[in-house]
Amino acid sequence: MLRNITLPQDHPWGSRIRYYDTLGSTNTLAKELAAQGAPEGTVVLAGSQTGGRGRMGRSFHSPEAVGLYLSVILRPGCAAARLMHLTCAVGVAVCDGVEAALGLRPRLKWANDLVWGQRKLGGILTELGLHADGRVDYAVVGIGINCCQKEGQFPADIEVLATSLSLAAGQDIDRAKVAAGVITALEKLAGSLFSPDWMERYQADCVTLGQDISLVRGDGIRHGKALCVEADGALTVRFPDGHTEQVASGEVSIRGMYGYI
Ligand code: BTN
């Protein structure tokens, strides 16, 4: 049962887990709780979401009984500019948590998708609350993972793009075990957020590097090769005329993934 997550008895976040059968969005509630003063390590977990949100205004399909939908409040107490790497670092921590729980390691598509093979397993949505002077009041990191879906259980519009941990592992998945692994890994991240290790490890987990990509931004679509990820999470791309740019936002498609040929 997702409502009964077993963390080690002395886990500092163990008493801060709030479970709800259904919510609009765990990120939305976590932001409200953070604004009211909830401490670092407050975890909002939902059995389903009616308004799960993804990046770029997208929705995140969040049906009951098959997914993991959780948000965690962090209070790093630094300037927002020092948190540019946060979503990437969370990605590595989530991979650690899944690996600890299941023995399989997902990979990451820059910047915030969890992937298995050519398909999307889940995603990360980071939202910040700032003080008037620009310092971070709180960061809410929201994680959605498809866990128990079997073939034919995704909606038609994402069927060819999506996969689940169950399909990846070839066996049933205990979502509470995955949640415990992810929460434990996030607590470790919170204690070492500014270690360069996270971004070094991101390079190893990131499937985007070395790939031909399409970069979709307001100013159109451009093609290039993804070279590396910088310490601040920006993607360095080489374009056909040989020049390189560091890309900090936008949507990147990788040839061969998510149906992009
Ligand atoms: C993406 O794929 O763009 C990010 C998806 C993030 C989804 C998670 S589910 C838990 C948390 N609550 C939300 O509303 N969104 C995140």
mmCIF file with all atom_site columns, C-alpha atoms in Angstrom, residues 43-166:
data_model
loop_
_atom_site.group_PDB
_atom_site.id
_atom_site.type_symbol
_atom_site.label_atom_id
_atom_site.label_alt_id
_atom_site.label_comp_id
_atom_site.label_asym_id
_atom_site.label_entity_id
_atom_site.label_seq_id
_atom_site.pdbx_PDB_ins_code
_atom_site.Cartn_x
_atom_site.Cartn_y
_atom_site.Cartn_z
_atom_site.occupancy
_atom_site.B_iso_or_equiv
_atom_site.pdbx_formal_charge
_atom_site.auth_seq_id
_atom_site.auth_comp_id
_atom_site.auth_asym_id
_atom_site.auth_atom_id
_atom_site.pdbx_PDB_model_num
ATOM 1   C CA . VAL A 1 43  ? 6.628  14.848 1.303   1.00 0.00 ? 43  VAL A CA 1
ATOM 2   C CA . VAL A 1 44  ? 3.229  15.073 -0.407  1.00 0.00 ? 44  VAL A CA 1
ATOM 3   C CA . LEU A 1 45  ? 2.181  11.789 -1.939  1.00 0.00 ? 45  LEU A CA 1
ATOM 4   C CA . ALA A 1 46  ? -1.042 11.081 -3.834  1.00 0.00 ? 46  ALA A CA 1
ATOM 5   C CA . GLY A 1 47  ? -2.705 7.906  -5.039  1.00 0.00 ? 47  GLY A CA 1
ATOM 6   C CA . SER A 1 48  ? -3.943 9.822  -8.082  1.00 0.00 ? 48  SER A CA 1
ATOM 7   C CA . GLN A 1 49  ? -3.971 13.385 -9.399  1.00 0.00 ? 49  GLN A CA 1
ATOM 8   C CA . THR A 1 50  ? -6.805 15.086 -11.232 1.00 0.00 ? 50  THR A CA 1
ATOM 9   C CA . GLY A 1 51  ? -4.588 17.949 -12.440 1.00 0.00 ? 51  GLY A CA 1
ATOM 10  C CA . GLY A 1 52  ? -1.050 16.537 -12.548 1.00 0.00 ? 52  GLY A CA 1
ATOM 11  C CA . ARG A 1 53  ? 1.244  19.104 -14.135 1.00 0.00 ? 53  ARG A CA 1
ATOM 12  C CA . GLY A 1 54  ? 4.362  18.754 -16.275 1.00 0.00 ? 54  GLY A CA 1
ATOM 13  C CA . ARG A 1 55  ? 6.811  21.215 -17.775 1.00 0.00 ? 55  ARG A CA 1
ATOM 14  C CA . MET A 1 56  ? 5.760  23.778 -20.374 1.00 0.00 ? 56  MET A CA 1
ATOM 15  C CA . GLY A 1 57  ? 2.155  23.801 -19.229 1.00 0.00 ? 57  GLY A CA 1
ATOM 16  C CA . ARG A 1 58  ? 1.601  20.167 -20.097 1.00 0.00 ? 58  ARG A CA 1
ATOM 17  C CA . SER A 1 59  ? -0.515 17.811 -18.022 1.00 0.00 ? 59  SER A CA 1
ATOM 18  C CA . PHE A 1 60  ? 0.839  14.637 -16.434 1.00 0.00 ? 60  PHE A CA 1
ATOM 19  C CA . HIS A 1 61  ? -1.509 11.676 -16.729 1.00 0.00 ? 61  HIS A CA 1
ATOM 20  C CA . SER A 1 62  ? -1.903 10.458 -13.129 1.00 0.00 ? 62  SER A CA 1
ATOM 21  C CA . PRO A 1 63  ? -4.403 7.584  -12.811 1.00 0.00 ? 63  PRO A CA 1
ATOM 22  C CA . GLU A 1 64  ? -4.912 5.732  -9.530  1.00 0.00 ? 64  GLU A CA 1
ATOM 23  C CA . ALA A 1 65  ? -3.224 2.472  -8.571  1.00 0.00 ? 65  ALA A CA 1
ATOM 24  C CA . VAL A 1 66  ? -0.502 2.524  -11.247 1.00 0.00 ? 66  VAL A CA 1
ATOM 25  C CA . GLY A 1 67  ? 1.745  5.545  -10.714 1.00 0.00 ? 67  GLY A CA 1
ATOM 26  C CA . LEU A 1 68  ? 3.875  7.279  -8.132  1.00 0.00 ? 68  LEU A CA 1
ATOM 27  C CA . TYR A 1 69  ? 3.109  10.993 -7.696  1.00 0.00 ? 69  TYR A CA 1
ATOM 28  C CA . LEU A 1 70  ? 5.104  12.771 -5.032  1.00 0.00 ? 70  LEU A CA 1
ATOM 29  C CA . SER A 1 71  ? 6.468  16.211 -4.233  1.00 0.00 ? 71  SER A CA 1
ATOM 30  C CA . VAL A 1 72  ? 9.113  17.156 -1.701  1.00 0.00 ? 72  VAL A CA 1
ATOM 31  C CA . ILE A 1 73  ? 9.814  20.531 -0.110  1.00 0.00 ? 73  ILE A CA 1
ATOM 32  C CA . LEU A 1 74  ? 13.476 21.585 0.006   1.00 0.00 ? 74  LEU A CA 1
ATOM 33  C CA . ARG A 1 75  ? 14.816 24.690 1.715   1.00 0.00 ? 75  ARG A CA 1
ATOM 34  C CA . PRO A 1 76  ? 18.336 25.196 0.388   1.00 0.00 ? 76  PRO A CA 1
ATOM 35  C CA . GLY A 1 77  ? 18.427 28.838 1.555   1.00 0.00 ? 77  GLY A CA 1
ATOM 36  C CA . CYS A 1 78  ? 20.537 30.056 -1.357  1.00 0.00 ? 78  CYS A CA 1
ATOM 37  C CA . ALA A 1 79  ? 20.113 32.374 -4.327  1.00 0.00 ? 79  ALA A CA 1
ATOM 38  C CA . ALA A 1 80  ? 17.937 30.978 -7.126  1.00 0.00 ? 80  ALA A CA 1
ATOM 39  C CA . ALA A 1 81  ? 20.907 31.232 -9.523  1.00 0.00 ? 81  ALA A CA 1
ATOM 40  C CA . ARG A 1 82  ? 22.679 28.506 -7.534  1.00 0.00 ? 82  ARG A CA 1
ATOM 41  C CA . LEU A 1 83  ? 19.862 26.016 -8.155  1.00 0.00 ? 83  LEU A CA 1
ATOM 42  C CA . MET A 1 84  ? 20.034 25.827 -11.930 1.00 0.00 ? 84  MET A CA 1
ATOM 43  C CA . HIS A 1 85  ? 21.224 22.237 -11.649 1.00 0.00 ? 85  HIS A CA 1
ATOM 44  C CA . LEU A 1 86  ? 18.468 21.144 -9.255  1.00 0.00 ? 86  LEU A CA 1
ATOM 45  C CA . THR A 1 87  ? 16.184 19.331 -11.715 1.00 0.00 ? 87  THR A CA 1
ATOM 46  C CA . CYS A 1 88  ? 19.148 17.393 -13.145 1.00 0.00 ? 88  CYS A CA 1
ATOM 47  C CA . ALA A 1 89  ? 20.415 16.457 -9.689  1.00 0.00 ? 89  ALA A CA 1
ATOM 48  C CA . VAL A 1 90  ? 16.925 15.308 -8.688  1.00 0.00 ? 90  VAL A CA 1
ATOM 49  C CA . GLY A 1 91  ? 16.915 13.130 -11.816 1.00 0.00 ? 91  GLY A CA 1
ATOM 50  C CA . VAL A 1 92  ? 20.091 11.365 -10.698 1.00 0.00 ? 92  VAL A CA 1
ATOM 51  C CA . ALA A 1 93  ? 18.680 10.912 -7.186  1.00 0.00 ? 93  ALA A CA 1
ATOM 52  C CA . VAL A 1 94  ? 15.463 9.422  -8.588  1.00 0.00 ? 94  VAL A CA 1
ATOM 53  C CA . CYS A 1 95  ? 17.515 6.983  -10.673 1.00 0.00 ? 95  CYS A CA 1
ATOM 54  C CA . ASP A 1 96  ? 19.411 6.067  -7.472  1.00 0.00 ? 96  ASP A CA 1
ATOM 55  C CA . GLY A 1 97  ? 16.146 5.539  -5.615  1.00 0.00 ? 97  GLY A CA 1
ATOM 56  C CA . VAL A 1 98  ? 14.608 3.344  -8.307  1.00 0.00 ? 98  VAL A CA 1
ATOM 57  C CA . GLU A 1 99  ? 17.815 1.341  -8.594  1.00 0.00 ? 99  GLU A CA 1
ATOM 58  C CA . ALA A 1 100 ? 17.966 0.816  -4.821  1.00 0.00 ? 100 ALA A CA 1
ATOM 59  C CA . ALA A 1 101 ? 14.349 -0.378 -4.822  1.00 0.00 ? 101 ALA A CA 1
ATOM 60  C CA . LEU A 1 102 ? 14.261 -2.511 -7.952  1.00 0.00 ? 102 LEU A CA 1
ATOM 61  C CA . GLY A 1 103 ? 17.823 -3.137 -9.131  1.00 0.00 ? 103 GLY A CA 1
ATOM 62  C CA . LEU A 1 104 ? 17.221 -1.427 -12.466 1.00 0.00 ? 104 LEU A CA 1
ATOM 63  C CA . ARG A 1 105 ? 18.437 2.036  -13.318 1.00 0.00 ? 105 ARG A CA 1
ATOM 64  C CA . PRO A 1 106 ? 16.345 4.321  -15.524 1.00 0.00 ? 106 PRO A CA 1
ATOM 65  C CA . ARG A 1 107 ? 18.146 6.953  -17.567 1.00 0.00 ? 107 ARG A CA 1
ATOM 66  C CA . LEU A 1 108 ? 17.485 10.628 -18.121 1.00 0.00 ? 108 LEU A CA 1
ATOM 67  C CA . LYS A 1 109 ? 16.580 12.583 -21.222 1.00 0.00 ? 109 LYS A CA 1
ATOM 68  C CA . TRP A 1 110 ? 17.696 16.184 -20.791 1.00 0.00 ? 110 TRP A CA 1
ATOM 69  C CA . ALA A 1 111 ? 16.529 17.855 -18.791 1.00 0.00 ? 111 ALA A CA 1
ATOM 70  C CA . ASN A 1 112 ? 13.749 16.276 -16.774 1.00 0.00 ? 112 ASN A CA 1
ATOM 71  C CA . ASP A 1 113 ? 12.456 13.044 -18.335 1.00 0.00 ? 113 ASP A CA 1
ATOM 72  C CA . LEU A 1 114 ? 13.016 9.614  -16.827 1.00 0.00 ? 114 LEU A CA 1
ATOM 73  C CA . VAL A 1 115 ? 13.334 7.101  -19.637 1.00 0.00 ? 115 VAL A CA 1
ATOM 74  C CA . TRP A 1 116 ? 13.641 3.397  -20.257 1.00 0.00 ? 116 TRP A CA 1
ATOM 75  C CA . GLY A 1 117 ? 14.846 2.465  -23.729 1.00 0.00 ? 117 GLY A CA 1
ATOM 76  C CA . GLN A 1 118 ? 13.161 4.783  -26.191 1.00 0.00 ? 118 GLN A CA 1
ATOM 77  C CA . ARG A 1 119 ? 10.202 5.584  -23.966 1.00 0.00 ? 119 ARG A CA 1
ATOM 78  C CA . LYS A 1 120 ? 9.226  7.921  -21.177 1.00 0.00 ? 120 LYS A CA 1
ATOM 79  C CA . LEU A 1 121 ? 8.884  6.479  -17.675 1.00 0.00 ? 121 LEU A CA 1
ATOM 80  C CA . GLY A 1 122 ? 8.149  9.727  -15.885 1.00 0.00 ? 122 GLY A CA 1
ATOM 81  C CA . GLY A 1 123 ? 9.254  13.270 -15.291 1.00 0.00 ? 123 GLY A CA 1
ATOM 82  C CA . ILE A 1 124 ? 10.314 15.910 -12.808 1.00 0.00 ? 124 ILE A CA 1
ATOM 83  C CA . LEU A 1 125 ? 8.747  19.318 -12.238 1.00 0.00 ? 125 LEU A CA 1
ATOM 84  C CA . THR A 1 126 ? 10.713 21.786 -10.099 1.00 0.00 ? 126 THR A CA 1
ATOM 85  C CA . GLU A 1 127 ? 9.061  24.947 -8.812  1.00 0.00 ? 127 GLU A CA 1
ATOM 86  C CA . LEU A 1 128 ? 10.656 27.659 -6.671  1.00 0.00 ? 128 LEU A CA 1
ATOM 87  C CA . GLY A 1 129 ? 9.225  30.148 -4.178  1.00 0.00 ? 129 GLY A CA 1
ATOM 88  C CA . LEU A 1 130 ? 11.423 33.223 -3.772  1.00 0.00 ? 130 LEU A CA 1
ATOM 89  C CA . HIS A 1 131 ? 11.883 35.841 -1.061  1.00 0.00 ? 131 HIS A CA 1
ATOM 90  C CA . ALA A 1 132 ? 11.672 39.486 -2.116  1.00 0.00 ? 132 ALA A CA 1
ATOM 91  C CA . ASP A 1 133 ? 15.500 39.682 -2.205  1.00 0.00 ? 133 ASP A CA 1
ATOM 92  C CA . GLY A 1 134 ? 15.732 36.794 -4.713  1.00 0.00 ? 134 GLY A CA 1
ATOM 93  C CA . ARG A 1 135 ? 16.799 34.125 -2.229  1.00 0.00 ? 135 ARG A CA 1
ATOM 94  C CA . VAL A 1 136 ? 14.979 30.832 -2.407  1.00 0.00 ? 136 VAL A CA 1
ATOM 95  C CA . ASP A 1 137 ? 12.262 30.406 0.211   1.00 0.00 ? 137 ASP A CA 1
ATOM 96  C CA . TYR A 1 138 ? 11.517 26.857 -0.949  1.00 0.00 ? 138 TYR A CA 1
ATOM 97  C CA . ALA A 1 139 ? 11.958 24.481 -3.857  1.00 0.00 ? 139 ALA A CA 1
ATOM 98  C CA . VAL A 1 140 ? 9.265  21.925 -4.568  1.00 0.00 ? 140 VAL A CA 1
ATOM 99  C CA . VAL A 1 141 ? 10.462 18.959 -6.579  1.00 0.00 ? 141 VAL A CA 1
ATOM 100 C CA . GLY A 1 142 ? 7.643  16.907 -8.058  1.00 0.00 ? 142 GLY A CA 1
ATOM 101 C CA . ILE A 1 143 ? 8.221  13.433 -9.412  1.00 0.00 ? 143 ILE A CA 1
ATOM 102 C CA . GLY A 1 144 ? 5.840  11.333 -11.434 1.00 0.00 ? 144 GLY A CA 1
ATOM 103 C CA . ILE A 1 145 ? 6.725  7.732  -12.369 1.00 0.00 ? 145 ILE A CA 1
ATOM 104 C CA . ASN A 1 146 ? 4.661  5.244  -14.336 1.00 0.00 ? 146 ASN A CA 1
ATOM 105 C CA . CYS A 1 147 ? 4.956  2.114  -12.206 1.00 0.00 ? 147 CYS A CA 1
ATOM 106 C CA . CYS A 1 148 ? 2.390  -0.610 -12.792 1.00 0.00 ? 148 CYS A CA 1
ATOM 107 C CA . GLN A 1 149 ? 0.923  -0.006 -16.270 1.00 0.00 ? 149 GLN A CA 1
ATOM 108 C CA . LYS A 1 150 ? 0.863  -3.012 -18.570 1.00 0.00 ? 150 LYS A CA 1
ATOM 109 C CA . GLU A 1 151 ? 0.766  -3.007 -22.395 1.00 0.00 ? 151 GLU A CA 1
ATOM 110 C CA . GLY A 1 152 ? -2.411 -1.329 -23.620 1.00 0.00 ? 152 GLY A CA 1
ATOM 111 C CA . GLN A 1 153 ? -3.026 0.582  -20.368 1.00 0.00 ? 153 GLN A CA 1
ATOM 112 C CA . PHE A 1 154 ? -1.785 3.992  -21.492 1.00 0.00 ? 154 PHE A CA 1
ATOM 113 C CA . PRO A 1 155 ? -4.110 6.484  -23.170 1.00 0.00 ? 155 PRO A CA 1
ATOM 114 C CA . ALA A 1 156 ? -3.938 6.391  -26.979 1.00 0.00 ? 156 ALA A CA 1
ATOM 115 C CA . ASP A 1 157 ? -2.117 9.733  -27.272 1.00 0.00 ? 157 ASP A CA 1
ATOM 116 C CA . ILE A 1 158 ? 0.897  8.552  -25.233 1.00 0.00 ? 158 ILE A CA 1
ATOM 117 C CA . GLU A 1 159 ? 0.761  4.813  -25.923 1.00 0.00 ? 159 GLU A CA 1
ATOM 118 C CA . VAL A 1 160 ? 3.762  4.751  -28.260 1.00 0.00 ? 160 VAL A CA 1
ATOM 119 C CA . LEU A 1 161 ? 5.780  7.179  -26.130 1.00 0.00 ? 161 LEU A CA 1
ATOM 120 C CA . ALA A 1 162 ? 5.287  5.827  -22.608 1.00 0.00 ? 162 ALA A CA 1
ATOM 121 C CA . THR A 1 163 ? 6.439  2.869  -20.577 1.00 0.00 ? 163 THR A CA 1
ATOM 122 C CA . SER A 1 164 ? 6.345  1.800  -16.931 1.00 0.00 ? 164 SER A CA 1
ATOM 123 C CA . LEU A 1 165 ? 8.671  0.259  -14.349 1.00 0.00 ? 165 LEU A CA 1
ATOM 124 C CA . SER A 1 166 ? 6.574  -2.891 -14.534 1.00 0.00 ? 166 SER A CA 1
#
